[in-house]
mmCIF file of N, CA and C in Angstrom:
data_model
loop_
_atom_site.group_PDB
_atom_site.id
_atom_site.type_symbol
_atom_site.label_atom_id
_atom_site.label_comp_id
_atom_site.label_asym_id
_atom_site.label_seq_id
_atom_site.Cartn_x
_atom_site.Cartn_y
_atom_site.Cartn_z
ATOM 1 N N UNK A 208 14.207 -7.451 0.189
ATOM 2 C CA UNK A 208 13.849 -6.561 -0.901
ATOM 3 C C UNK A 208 12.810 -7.257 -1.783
ATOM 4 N N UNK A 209 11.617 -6.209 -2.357
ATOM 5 C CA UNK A 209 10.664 -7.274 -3.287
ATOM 6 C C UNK A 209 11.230 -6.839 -4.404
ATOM 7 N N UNK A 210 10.665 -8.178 -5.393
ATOM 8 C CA UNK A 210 10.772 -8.420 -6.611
ATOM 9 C C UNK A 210 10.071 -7.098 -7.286
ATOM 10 N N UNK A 211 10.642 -6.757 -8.631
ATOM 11 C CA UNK A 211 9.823 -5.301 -8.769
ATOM 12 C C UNK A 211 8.437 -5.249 -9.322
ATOM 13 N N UNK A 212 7.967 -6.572 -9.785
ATOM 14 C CA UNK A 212 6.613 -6.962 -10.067
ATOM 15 C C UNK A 212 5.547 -6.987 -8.370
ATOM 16 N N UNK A 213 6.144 -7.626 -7.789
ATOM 17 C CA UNK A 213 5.469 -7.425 -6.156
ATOM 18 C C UNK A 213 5.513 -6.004 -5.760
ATOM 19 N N UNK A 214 6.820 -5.530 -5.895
ATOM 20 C CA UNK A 214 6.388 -3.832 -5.251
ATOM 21 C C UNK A 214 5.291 -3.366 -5.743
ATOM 22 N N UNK A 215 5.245 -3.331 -7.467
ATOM 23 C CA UNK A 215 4.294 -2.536 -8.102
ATOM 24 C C UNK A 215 2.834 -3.340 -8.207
ATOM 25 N N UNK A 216 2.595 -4.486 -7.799
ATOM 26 C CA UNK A 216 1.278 -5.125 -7.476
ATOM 27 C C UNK A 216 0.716 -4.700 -6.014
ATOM 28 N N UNK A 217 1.690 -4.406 -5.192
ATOM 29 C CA UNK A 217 1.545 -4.215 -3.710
ATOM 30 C C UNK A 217 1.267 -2.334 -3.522
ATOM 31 N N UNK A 218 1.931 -1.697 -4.577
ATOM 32 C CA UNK A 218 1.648 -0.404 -4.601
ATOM 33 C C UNK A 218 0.289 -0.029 -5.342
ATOM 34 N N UNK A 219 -0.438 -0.703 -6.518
ATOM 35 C CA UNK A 219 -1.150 -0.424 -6.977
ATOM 36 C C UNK A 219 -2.152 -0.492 -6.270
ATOM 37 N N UNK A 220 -2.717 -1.873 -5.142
ATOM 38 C CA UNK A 220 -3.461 -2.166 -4.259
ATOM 39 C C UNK A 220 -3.783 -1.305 -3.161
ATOM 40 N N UNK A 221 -2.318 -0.893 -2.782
ATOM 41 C CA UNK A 221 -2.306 0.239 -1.514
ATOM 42 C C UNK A 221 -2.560 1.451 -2.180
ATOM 43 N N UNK A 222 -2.511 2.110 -3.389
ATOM 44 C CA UNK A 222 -2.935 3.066 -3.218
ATOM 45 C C UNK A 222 -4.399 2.908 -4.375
ATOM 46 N N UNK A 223 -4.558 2.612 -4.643
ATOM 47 C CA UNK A 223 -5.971 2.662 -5.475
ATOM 48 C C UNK A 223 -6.977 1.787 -5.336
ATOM 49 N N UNK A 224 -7.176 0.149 -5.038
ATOM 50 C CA UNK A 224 -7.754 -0.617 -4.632
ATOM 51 C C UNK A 224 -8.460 -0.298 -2.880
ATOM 52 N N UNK A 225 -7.640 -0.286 -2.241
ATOM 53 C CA UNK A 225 -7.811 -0.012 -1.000
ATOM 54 C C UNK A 225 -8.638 1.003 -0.331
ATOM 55 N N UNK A 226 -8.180 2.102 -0.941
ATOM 56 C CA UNK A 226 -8.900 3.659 -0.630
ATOM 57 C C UNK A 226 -10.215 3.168 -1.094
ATOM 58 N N UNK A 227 -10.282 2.829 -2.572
ATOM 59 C CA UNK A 227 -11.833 2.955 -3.281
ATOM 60 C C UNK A 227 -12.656 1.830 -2.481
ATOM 61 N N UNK A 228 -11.789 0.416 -1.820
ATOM 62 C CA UNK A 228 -12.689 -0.364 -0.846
ATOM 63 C C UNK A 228 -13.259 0.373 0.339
ATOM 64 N N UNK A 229 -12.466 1.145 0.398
ATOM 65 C CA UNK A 229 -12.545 1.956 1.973
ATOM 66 C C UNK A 229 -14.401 2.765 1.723
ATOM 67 N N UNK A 230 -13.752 3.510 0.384
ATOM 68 C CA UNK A 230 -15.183 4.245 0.149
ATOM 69 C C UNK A 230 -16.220 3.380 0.162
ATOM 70 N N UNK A 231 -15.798 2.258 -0.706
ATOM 71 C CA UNK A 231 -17.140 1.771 -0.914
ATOM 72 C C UNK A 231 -17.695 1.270 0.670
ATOM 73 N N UNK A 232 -16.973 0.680 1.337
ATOM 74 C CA UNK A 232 -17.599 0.164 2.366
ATOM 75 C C UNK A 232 -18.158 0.888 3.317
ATOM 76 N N UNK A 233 -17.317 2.428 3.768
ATOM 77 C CA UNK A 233 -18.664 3.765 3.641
ATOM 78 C C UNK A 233 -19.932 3.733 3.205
ATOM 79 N N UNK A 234 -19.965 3.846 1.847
ATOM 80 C CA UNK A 234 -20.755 4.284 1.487
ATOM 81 C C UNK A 234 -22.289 2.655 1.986
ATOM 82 N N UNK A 235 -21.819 1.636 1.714
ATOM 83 C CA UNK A 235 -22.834 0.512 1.825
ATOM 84 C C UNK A 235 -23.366 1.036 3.104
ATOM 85 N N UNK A 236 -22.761 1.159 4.259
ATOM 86 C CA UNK A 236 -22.585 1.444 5.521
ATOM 87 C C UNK A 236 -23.331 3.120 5.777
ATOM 88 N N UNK A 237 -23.384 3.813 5.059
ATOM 89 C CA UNK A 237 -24.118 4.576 5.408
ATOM 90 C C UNK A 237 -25.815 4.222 4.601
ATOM 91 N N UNK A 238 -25.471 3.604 3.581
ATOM 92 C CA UNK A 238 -26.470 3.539 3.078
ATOM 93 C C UNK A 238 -27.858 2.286 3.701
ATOM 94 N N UNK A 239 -27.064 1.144 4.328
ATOM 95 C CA UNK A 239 -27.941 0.338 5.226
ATOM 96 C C UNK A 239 -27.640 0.844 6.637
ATOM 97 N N UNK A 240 -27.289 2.168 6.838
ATOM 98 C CA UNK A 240 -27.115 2.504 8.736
ATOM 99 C C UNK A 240 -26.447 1.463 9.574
ATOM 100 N N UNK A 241 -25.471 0.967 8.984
ATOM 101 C CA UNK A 241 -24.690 0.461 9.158
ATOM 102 C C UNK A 241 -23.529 0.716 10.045
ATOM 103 N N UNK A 242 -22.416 0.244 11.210
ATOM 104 C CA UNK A 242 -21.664 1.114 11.524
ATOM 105 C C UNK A 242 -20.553 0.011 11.520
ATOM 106 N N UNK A 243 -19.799 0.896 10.196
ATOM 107 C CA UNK A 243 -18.712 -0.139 9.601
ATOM 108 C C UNK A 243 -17.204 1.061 9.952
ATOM 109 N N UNK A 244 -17.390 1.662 11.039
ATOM 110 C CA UNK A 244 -16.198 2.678 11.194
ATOM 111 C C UNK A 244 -14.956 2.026 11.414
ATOM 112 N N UNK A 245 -14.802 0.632 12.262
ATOM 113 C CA UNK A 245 -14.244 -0.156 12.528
ATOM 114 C C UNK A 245 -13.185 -0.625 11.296
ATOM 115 N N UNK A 246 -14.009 -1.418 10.377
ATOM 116 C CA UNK A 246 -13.632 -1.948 9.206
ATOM 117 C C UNK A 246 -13.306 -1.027 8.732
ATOM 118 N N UNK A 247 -13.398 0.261 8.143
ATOM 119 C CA UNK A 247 -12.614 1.291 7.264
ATOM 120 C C UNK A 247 -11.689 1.659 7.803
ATOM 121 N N UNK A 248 -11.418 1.811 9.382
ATOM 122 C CA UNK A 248 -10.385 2.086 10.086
ATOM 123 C C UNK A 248 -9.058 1.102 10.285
ATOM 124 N N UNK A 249 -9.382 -0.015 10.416
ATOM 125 C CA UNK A 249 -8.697 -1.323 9.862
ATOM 126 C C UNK A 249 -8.083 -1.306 8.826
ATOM 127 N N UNK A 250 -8.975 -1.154 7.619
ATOM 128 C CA UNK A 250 -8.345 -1.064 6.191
ATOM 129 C C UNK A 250 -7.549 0.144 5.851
ATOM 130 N N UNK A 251 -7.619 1.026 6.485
ATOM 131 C CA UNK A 251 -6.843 2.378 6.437
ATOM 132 C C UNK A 251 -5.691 2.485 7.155
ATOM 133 N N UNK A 252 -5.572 2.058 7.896
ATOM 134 C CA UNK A 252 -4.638 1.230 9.351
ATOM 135 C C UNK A 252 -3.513 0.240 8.575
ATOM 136 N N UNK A 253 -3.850 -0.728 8.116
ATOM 137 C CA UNK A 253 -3.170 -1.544 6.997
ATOM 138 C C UNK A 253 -2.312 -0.643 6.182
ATOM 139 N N UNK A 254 -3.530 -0.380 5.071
ATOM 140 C CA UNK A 254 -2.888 0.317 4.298
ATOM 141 C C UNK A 254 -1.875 1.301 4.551
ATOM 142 N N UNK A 255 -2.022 2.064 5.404
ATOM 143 C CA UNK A 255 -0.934 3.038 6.033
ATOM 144 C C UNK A 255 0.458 2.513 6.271
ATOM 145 N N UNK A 256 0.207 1.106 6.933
ATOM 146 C CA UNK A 256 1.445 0.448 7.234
ATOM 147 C C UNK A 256 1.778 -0.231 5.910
ATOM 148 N N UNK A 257 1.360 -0.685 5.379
ATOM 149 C CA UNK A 257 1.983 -1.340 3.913
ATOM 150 C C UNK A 257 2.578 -0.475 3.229
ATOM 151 N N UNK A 258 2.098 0.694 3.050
ATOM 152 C CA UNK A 258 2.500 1.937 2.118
ATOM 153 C C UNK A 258 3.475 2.664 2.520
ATOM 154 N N UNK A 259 4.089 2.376 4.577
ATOM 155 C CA UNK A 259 5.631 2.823 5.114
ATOM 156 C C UNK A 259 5.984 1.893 4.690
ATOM 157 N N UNK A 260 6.492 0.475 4.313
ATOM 158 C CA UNK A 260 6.765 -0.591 4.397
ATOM 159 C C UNK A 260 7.066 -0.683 2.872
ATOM 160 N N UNK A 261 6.148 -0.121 1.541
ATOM 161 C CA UNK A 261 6.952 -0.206 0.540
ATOM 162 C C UNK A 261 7.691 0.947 0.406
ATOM 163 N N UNK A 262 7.493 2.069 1.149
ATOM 164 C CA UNK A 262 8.511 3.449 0.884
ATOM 165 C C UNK A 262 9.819 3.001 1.385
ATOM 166 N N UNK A 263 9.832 2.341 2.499
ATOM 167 C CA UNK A 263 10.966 1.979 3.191
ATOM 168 C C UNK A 263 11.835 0.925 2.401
ATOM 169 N N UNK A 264 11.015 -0.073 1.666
ATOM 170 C CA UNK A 264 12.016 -1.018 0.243
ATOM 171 C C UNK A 264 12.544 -0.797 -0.803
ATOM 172 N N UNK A 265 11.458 0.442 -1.076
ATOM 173 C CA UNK A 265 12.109 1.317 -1.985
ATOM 174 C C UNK A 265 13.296 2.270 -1.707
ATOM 175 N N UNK A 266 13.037 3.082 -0.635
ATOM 176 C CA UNK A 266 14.315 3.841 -0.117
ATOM 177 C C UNK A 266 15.858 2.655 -0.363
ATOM 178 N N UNK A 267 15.757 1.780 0.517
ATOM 179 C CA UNK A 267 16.800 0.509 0.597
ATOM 180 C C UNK A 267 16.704 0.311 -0.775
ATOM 181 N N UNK A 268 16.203 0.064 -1.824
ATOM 182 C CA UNK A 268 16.489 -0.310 -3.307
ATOM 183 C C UNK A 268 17.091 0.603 -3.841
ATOM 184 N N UNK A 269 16.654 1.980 -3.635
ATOM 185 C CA UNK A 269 17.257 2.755 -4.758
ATOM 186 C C UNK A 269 18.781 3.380 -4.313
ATOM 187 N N UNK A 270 18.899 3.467 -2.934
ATOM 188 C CA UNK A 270 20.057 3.303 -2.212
ATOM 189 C C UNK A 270 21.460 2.190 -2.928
ATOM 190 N N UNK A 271 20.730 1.333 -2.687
ATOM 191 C CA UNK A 271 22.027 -0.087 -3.154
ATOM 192 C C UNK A 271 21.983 0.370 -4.967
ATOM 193 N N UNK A 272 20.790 0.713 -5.476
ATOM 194 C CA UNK A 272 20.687 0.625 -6.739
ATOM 195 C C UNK A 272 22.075 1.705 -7.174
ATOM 196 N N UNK A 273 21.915 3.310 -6.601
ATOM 197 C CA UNK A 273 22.771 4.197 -6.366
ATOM 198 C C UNK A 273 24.391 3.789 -5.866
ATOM 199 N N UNK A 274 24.346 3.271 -4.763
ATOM 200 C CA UNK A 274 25.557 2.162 -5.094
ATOM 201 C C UNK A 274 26.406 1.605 -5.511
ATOM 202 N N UNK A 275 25.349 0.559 -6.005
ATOM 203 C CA UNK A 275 26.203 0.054 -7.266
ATOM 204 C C UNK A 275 26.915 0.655 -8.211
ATOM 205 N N UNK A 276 25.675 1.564 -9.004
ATOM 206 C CA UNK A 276 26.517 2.712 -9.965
ATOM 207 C C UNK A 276 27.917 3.466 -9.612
ATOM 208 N N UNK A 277 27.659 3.801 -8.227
ATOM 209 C CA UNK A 277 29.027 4.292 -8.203
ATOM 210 C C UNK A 277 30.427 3.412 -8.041
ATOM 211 N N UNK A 278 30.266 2.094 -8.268
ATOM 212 C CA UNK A 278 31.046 1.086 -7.825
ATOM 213 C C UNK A 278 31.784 0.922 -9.487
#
């Protein structure tokens, strides 16, 4: 389980850092004819899996969190 400072450093990255790298590296890439489909596909690829990977710690957190309470 992450610490809840790591989830929310790891969520902010995956969803807002990442995407806007994605664009930007589009956009450089179209703009020098560039063919960076690879690399955005990679980074989108990642991200996809990081972003099952914190839904899935979270599910398991709020589960035990739920839990507990009823204990």
């Amino acid at each position: 389980m992450l610490p809840n400072k790591v989830y929310d450093v790891a969520k902010y990255v995956l969803q807002i850092v990442v995407p806007a790298l994605v664009v930007l590296i589009a956009g450089i890439g179209a703009l020098y004819g560039a063919d960076v489909s690879k690399i955005t596909a990679l980074l989108t690829l990642l991200a996809t899996f990081g972003g099952s990977v914190l839904g899935i710690s979270s599910a398991v957190h709020q589960t035990k969190t739920s839990d507990e309470k009823e204990e």
